[in-house]
């Protein structure tokens, strides 16, 4: 097999002209005209037009790698200790599983999710690059943009949906302080699908989120520390209060067994398993976006334990509280905010406020971690001259929270909601190819400098790696017939529905395997390197002439 073995020269588009001569130090002419000046004004100071990058897109420098094992543990713990975590068991029990089998289903799903996130995040810890850059090695320069856009859409959409839940937290806080707020007259028409009081809560939540989007990702870890301390206290407090009021194990949910049997039960279990795995596919894909800030590679390994452990514990708490609500209020309440809204005594309102406040921070951290940062990284890659992570988060917030109007989606667009929930049909194969390429095709050996080179070894012909495109197609096309009934009234063969019910396993596995086989038969030899080259590799010719604290751009310039 031929490999690229010349490490004496690395392409440096940022600082050299097309003839590889040093570019002139002369200052460019001042822009003339309003639009030219505006364009100059909104450009990022750190942007490199020739490298199509900026500081946030470049490999993370040593001084910004501040995340340790405890930070990743808290990050993932806080991700599940949320309002959404209380509701997890509801959908699984609704399809016929008992609470015990639901716990098994959710635990197994999150073991798989945690394992894939950990595996796909290793590229970030080794090269300190985001998903958007790493994807170029497997998909090619242009095809990677399609994958980036697909994931960006998911992040923006779920930002809006999670913002809606965050507004519910604010509404519960206001109810606790001013009970009369529940009597505020609605001034909005029914067609708006939102009330005046909830719109007020929504605006408050949105505005309060903006300062957190301004904070750099390597500094926001304190938010996850805060929510990982307060939310478990609140969750166990609500569960303890429920047990004190009604006892444990005597309620209908705990007595409810499986309502299906035989083959129907097995397919219901697989459907619930696939659904819960699907909810984590976005995080599987963008794992490098967070692992790149790790101080050591081993710091991210805790992910594989933290995710399934906290998801299972939170699911059990949700079952206990929902079971108790049936006796206390006459109906099953899977939403803890609806439970605390019933605490109307003076002491109860104080407790309700602090519970809602904790859930507010939990929801805020969840939305930042899973949605705004992910979509911001994608925009950063698409328009590095103008958008960094900070600007990308603000754009995600505005588009997700207002342009998509999540209150309309949640109340009047179930087909669209089902479509986005089934988006794992595409994200599963996407993640499978990333993992296959990193571990089995390129064997963890990338040249990080070439990943930023527009005409480098990872460009592929016409900017598209046809091998990845073929494997991606194999991964999702057979799932499409089974996906269609979830968004329409169409009926398809039972076999197609069953294939969709194990869609992640098929999509991820088929894409990963077919990509590996195709690359074995038709290898892209120009992309193979003898050894990995990263900005920390002091033995490589790329960096042995500069200090390790030098910027990525400097290392590229001096390596020539």
Tab-separated table of N, CA, C and O in Angstrom, residues 25 36 65 71 111 217 225 228 254 271 286 293 313 326 368 459 483-484 491 514 538 545:
chain	number	residue	atom	x	y	z
A	25	UNK	N	3.814	41.759	2.983
A	25	UNK	CA	3.321	42.228	4.266
A	25	UNK	C	2.532	43.521	4.124
A	25	UNK	O	2.083	44.088	5.120
A	36	UNK	N	-18.898	46.873	1.316
A	36	UNK	CA	-17.516	46.423	1.484
A	36	UNK	C	-17.036	46.688	2.907
A	36	UNK	O	-16.369	45.855	3.528
A	65	UNK	N	-7.221	23.485	26.777
A	65	UNK	CA	-7.623	22.102	27.091
A	65	UNK	C	-7.740	21.976	28.611
A	65	UNK	O	-6.816	21.560	29.302
A	71	UNK	N	-14.927	16.809	34.909
A	71	UNK	CA	-15.753	17.716	34.111
A	71	UNK	C	-16.610	16.936	33.110
A	71	UNK	O	-17.778	17.271	32.886
A	111	UNK	N	-25.999	2.377	27.349
A	111	UNK	CA	-24.687	1.732	27.301
A	111	UNK	C	-24.121	1.825	25.888
A	111	UNK	O	-22.938	2.132	25.685
A	217	UNK	N	-16.698	27.775	25.294
A	217	UNK	CA	-17.033	26.406	25.660
A	217	UNK	C	-16.056	25.836	26.670
A	217	UNK	O	-16.408	25.028	27.522
A	225	UNK	N	-21.205	21.805	36.468
A	225	UNK	CA	-20.936	21.517	37.874
A	225	UNK	C	-22.121	21.947	38.730
A	225	UNK	O	-22.584	21.199	39.603
A	228	UNK	N	-25.177	19.665	38.056
A	228	UNK	CA	-24.964	18.284	38.501
A	228	UNK	C	-25.008	18.172	40.018
A	228	UNK	O	-25.128	17.063	40.556
A	254	UNK	N	-46.209	0.422	39.090
A	254	UNK	CA	-45.339	-0.628	39.597
A	254	UNK	C	-46.006	-2.002	39.485
A	254	UNK	O	-45.321	-3.015	39.392
A	271	UNK	N	-38.058	-1.664	19.441
A	271	UNK	CA	-38.487	-0.326	19.037
A	271	UNK	C	-38.110	0.705	20.100
A	271	UNK	O	-37.614	1.793	19.779
A	286	UNK	N	-21.294	14.381	17.096
A	286	UNK	CA	-20.505	15.559	17.444
A	286	UNK	C	-19.655	15.367	18.705
A	286	UNK	O	-19.220	16.327	19.320
A	293	UNK	N	-11.482	19.282	23.988
A	293	UNK	CA	-11.027	20.143	25.082
A	293	UNK	C	-10.426	19.353	26.239
A	293	UNK	O	-10.090	19.922	27.276
A	313	UNK	N	-30.817	5.766	36.489
A	313	UNK	CA	-31.261	6.290	37.786
A	313	UNK	C	-32.376	7.312	37.599
A	313	UNK	O	-33.397	7.281	38.294
A	326	UNK	N	-50.388	9.549	40.215
A	326	UNK	CA	-51.687	8.948	39.908
A	326	UNK	C	-52.562	8.917	41.157
A	326	UNK	O	-53.776	9.200	41.098
A	368	UNK	N	-27.414	23.844	25.737
A	368	UNK	CA	-26.102	24.302	25.283
A	368	UNK	C	-25.273	23.108	24.820
A	368	UNK	O	-24.693	23.111	23.728
A	459	UNK	N	-8.984	15.854	0.212
A	459	UNK	CA	-9.974	16.505	-0.645
A	459	UNK	C	-10.755	15.465	-1.443
A	459	UNK	O	-11.964	15.593	-1.626
A	483	UNK	N	-39.729	4.147	7.640
A	483	UNK	CA	-39.797	5.479	8.248
A	483	UNK	C	-41.035	6.246	7.783
A	483	UNK	O	-41.609	7.037	8.541
A	484	UNK	N	-41.461	6.014	6.563
A	484	UNK	CA	-42.568	6.777	5.975
A	484	UNK	C	-43.855	6.720	6.798
A	484	UNK	O	-44.517	7.754	6.999
A	491	UNK	N	-49.129	2.801	4.463
A	491	UNK	CA	-48.847	1.500	5.048
A	491	UNK	C	-47.796	0.795	4.204
A	491	UNK	O	-47.787	0.911	2.966
A	514	UNK	N	-19.842	-1.605	5.207
A	514	UNK	CA	-19.719	-1.407	3.758
A	514	UNK	C	-18.616	-0.401	3.433
A	514	UNK	O	-17.888	-0.568	2.438
A	538	UNK	N	5.762	16.737	18.699
A	538	UNK	CA	6.993	17.516	18.646
A	538	UNK	C	8.082	16.825	17.836
A	538	UNK	O	9.086	17.419	17.502
A	545	UNK	N	10.205	22.841	14.797
A	545	UNK	CA	10.939	24.088	14.660
A	545	UNK	C	10.299	25.212	15.449
A	545	UNK	O	10.753	26.340	15.382
